[in-house]
C-alpha cells in the first residue's frame, strides 16, 4: 500500500489555484518520492495528512476558507505539543459523541503503523496519529476517576502497552 499525500481526492483540496498538472502528478505519487522538498515541507505534508484524517480540512472547507489561506496559516506552525493537543481535543469531542471511537481508531493506527514499518514506508504520519490518539485517551481517563483505576482504564493500559 502506498502512502498518499492526503487522500486520493487531494488535487481538489490542494491545487492552490494552479491549473492541474503538477499538483495532480505529485498527489499520485507515494510520499517518499518527495526527496527534493525541504524537511519543513515534509512536516507540512504530515500536518495536512493529520488535518485530513482528523476531519479538520473538511470543516475548514465548509467554513469557506480558501486552500491558500489554510496552507498559509499552517505553514507558520510546526507539529508540536500544542498542535497535537488541539487535535487530541478534537478526538475527545468525537469520543463524547460516539463512545469507543477513540480506542477503535488507536487500534487501527497501531495496525497501520506496524504495516507501514514492515513495508518500509515513512512512519511519521502513523506515529503522530498514535501520539494524538494516546494523548486524547490519556486525557479522557485522567479526567475520570483518578482515585482507583476502573476496568476500562486497565484495558486502556493494556491497549497502549504500558504494563
Short mmCIF file of C-alpha atoms in Angstrom, two decimals:
data_model
loop_
_atom_site.label_atom_id
_atom_site.label_comp_id
_atom_site.label_asym_id
_atom_site.label_seq_id
_atom_site.Cartn_x
_atom_site.Cartn_y
_atom_site.Cartn_z
CA UNK A 1 0.00 0.00 0.00
CA UNK A 2 1.39 3.38 -0.98
CA UNK A 3 1.30 6.33 1.36
CA UNK A 4 -0.51 9.19 -0.34
CA UNK A 5 -0.13 12.90 0.32
CA UNK A 6 -3.52 13.43 1.86
CA UNK A 7 -6.12 11.39 0.05
CA UNK A 8 -6.98 10.23 -3.42
CA UNK A 9 -9.02 13.43 -3.90
CA UNK A 10 -6.04 15.58 -2.93
CA UNK A 11 -5.88 17.59 -6.20
CA UNK A 12 -9.20 19.29 -5.45
CA UNK A 13 -8.10 20.05 -1.90
CA UNK A 14 -4.61 21.31 -2.67
CA UNK A 15 -4.25 22.69 -6.15
CA UNK A 16 -3.98 26.12 -4.61
CA UNK A 17 -5.25 27.84 -7.73
CA UNK A 18 -2.86 26.07 -10.06
CA UNK A 19 -4.09 24.62 -13.26
CA UNK A 20 -3.93 20.83 -12.87
CA UNK A 21 -0.69 19.21 -13.86
CA UNK A 22 1.96 19.25 -11.18
CA UNK A 23 -0.36 19.03 -8.18
CA UNK A 24 -2.18 16.12 -9.81
CA UNK A 25 1.05 14.29 -10.58
CA UNK A 26 2.54 14.91 -7.13
CA UNK A 27 -0.56 13.66 -5.35
CA UNK A 28 -0.49 10.42 -7.30
CA UNK A 29 3.00 9.61 -6.08
CA UNK A 30 3.94 7.98 -2.80
CA UNK A 31 5.11 10.33 -0.06
CA UNK A 32 8.65 9.00 -0.29
CA UNK A 33 9.18 10.44 -3.78
CA UNK A 34 9.28 13.98 -2.40
CA UNK A 35 13.01 13.83 -1.74
CA UNK A 36 13.67 17.26 -3.23
CA UNK A 37 11.30 19.00 -0.80
CA UNK A 38 12.73 20.67 2.26
CA UNK A 39 12.33 18.95 5.64
CA UNK A 40 9.81 21.59 6.69
CA UNK A 41 7.71 20.75 3.63
CA UNK A 42 7.71 17.13 4.77
CA UNK A 43 6.43 18.25 8.15
CA UNK A 44 3.79 20.40 6.49
CA UNK A 45 2.70 17.39 4.47
CA UNK A 46 2.36 15.39 7.69
CA UNK A 47 0.32 18.21 9.21
CA UNK A 48 -2.05 18.17 6.25
CA UNK A 49 -2.33 14.39 6.37
CA UNK A 50 -3.29 14.69 10.04
CA UNK A 51 -5.75 17.50 9.37
CA UNK A 52 -7.41 15.40 6.68
CA UNK A 53 -7.54 12.32 8.92
CA UNK A 54 -8.82 14.41 11.81
CA UNK A 55 -11.62 15.93 9.72
CA UNK A 56 -10.32 19.47 10.16
CA UNK A 57 -9.77 20.10 6.45
CA UNK A 58 -13.37 19.23 5.69
CA UNK A 59 -14.53 21.59 8.44
CA UNK A 60 -12.33 24.36 7.06
CA UNK A 61 -13.72 23.82 3.56
CA UNK A 62 -17.25 24.09 4.95
CA UNK A 63 -16.38 27.45 6.55
CA UNK A 64 -15.30 28.69 3.11
CA UNK A 65 -11.61 29.06 3.95
CA UNK A 66 -9.63 29.09 0.74
CA UNK A 67 -6.93 26.50 0.17
CA UNK A 68 -4.32 29.21 0.11
CA UNK A 69 -5.49 30.62 3.46
CA UNK A 70 -5.29 27.17 5.05
CA UNK A 71 -1.85 26.49 3.59
CA UNK A 72 -0.55 29.92 4.63
CA UNK A 73 -1.90 29.51 8.16
CA UNK A 74 -0.47 26.03 8.78
CA UNK A 75 2.84 26.86 7.08
CA UNK A 76 3.62 29.08 10.06
CA UNK A 77 3.38 26.26 12.60
CA UNK A 78 5.32 23.15 13.43
CA UNK A 79 3.91 19.86 14.55
CA UNK A 80 4.45 20.35 18.27
CA UNK A 81 2.72 19.54 21.56
CA UNK A 82 0.30 22.42 21.13
CA UNK A 83 -0.90 21.20 17.73
CA UNK A 84 -1.11 17.60 18.97
CA UNK A 85 -3.15 18.80 21.96
CA UNK A 86 -5.60 20.64 19.71
CA UNK A 87 -6.05 17.54 17.58
CA UNK A 88 -6.43 15.40 20.70
CA UNK A 89 -9.21 17.72 21.86
CA UNK A 90 -11.00 17.12 18.56
CA UNK A 91 -10.81 13.38 19.22
CA UNK A 92 -12.03 13.82 22.80
CA UNK A 93 -15.11 15.57 21.39
CA UNK A 94 -15.60 12.74 18.87
CA UNK A 95 -15.33 10.20 21.71
CA UNK A 96 -18.02 12.00 23.67
CA UNK A 97 -20.30 11.94 20.62
CA UNK A 98 -19.50 8.33 19.75
CA UNK A 99 -18.08 6.34 22.70
CA UNK A 100 -15.45 3.79 21.74
CA UNK A 101 -14.27 5.54 18.58
CA UNK A 102 -11.01 6.60 20.19
CA UNK A 103 -9.84 3.12 21.18
CA UNK A 104 -11.01 1.75 17.82
CA UNK A 105 -9.06 4.45 15.98
CA UNK A 106 -5.99 3.78 18.14
CA UNK A 107 -6.09 0.06 17.33
CA UNK A 108 -6.31 0.96 13.65
CA UNK A 109 -3.42 3.43 13.97
CA UNK A 110 -1.23 0.83 15.71
CA UNK A 111 -2.00 -1.72 12.99
CA UNK A 112 -1.26 0.83 10.23
CA UNK A 113 1.99 1.83 11.94
CA UNK A 114 3.14 -1.78 12.08
CA UNK A 115 2.14 -2.39 8.44
CA UNK A 116 3.97 0.75 7.32
CA UNK A 117 7.05 -0.26 9.31
CA UNK A 118 7.07 -3.72 7.70
CA UNK A 119 6.62 -2.17 4.25
CA UNK A 120 9.49 0.27 4.80
CA UNK A 121 7.24 3.31 4.43
CA UNK A 122 7.60 6.73 6.02
CA UNK A 123 6.31 6.41 9.60
CA UNK A 124 5.85 9.98 10.77
CA UNK A 125 2.14 10.26 9.94
CA UNK A 126 1.34 6.94 11.62
CA UNK A 127 3.40 7.78 14.71
CA UNK A 128 1.73 11.17 15.03
CA UNK A 129 -1.73 9.59 14.75
CA UNK A 130 -0.80 7.18 17.53
CA UNK A 131 0.52 10.00 19.70
CA UNK A 132 -2.56 12.18 19.22
CA UNK A 133 -4.95 9.34 19.99
CA UNK A 134 -2.92 8.21 23.01
CA UNK A 135 -2.88 11.77 24.30
CA UNK A 136 -6.67 12.01 23.91
CA UNK A 137 -7.24 8.70 25.69
CA UNK A 138 -4.88 9.65 28.48
CA UNK A 139 -6.71 12.94 28.93
CA UNK A 140 -10.13 11.29 28.99
CA UNK A 141 -9.10 8.70 31.54
CA UNK A 142 -7.24 11.17 33.72
CA UNK A 143 -10.41 13.31 33.89
CA UNK A 144 -12.45 10.33 35.03
CA UNK A 145 -11.94 8.66 38.40
CA UNK A 146 -8.28 9.16 39.27
CA UNK A 147 -8.51 7.55 42.72
CA UNK A 148 -8.74 3.94 41.52
CA UNK A 149 -8.43 2.59 38.02
CA UNK A 150 -11.58 1.07 36.54
CA UNK A 151 -11.70 -1.94 34.26
CA UNK A 152 -11.81 0.47 31.32
CA UNK A 153 -8.63 2.17 32.48
CA UNK A 154 -6.91 -1.17 32.94
CA UNK A 155 -7.88 -2.23 29.43
CA UNK A 156 -6.63 1.14 28.15
CA UNK A 157 -3.32 0.43 29.88
CA UNK A 158 -3.09 -2.92 28.14
CA UNK A 159 -4.09 -1.40 24.77
CA UNK A 160 -1.43 1.29 24.97
CA UNK A 161 1.23 -1.19 26.07
CA UNK A 162 2.02 0.42 29.44
CA UNK A 163 2.37 -2.57 31.76
#
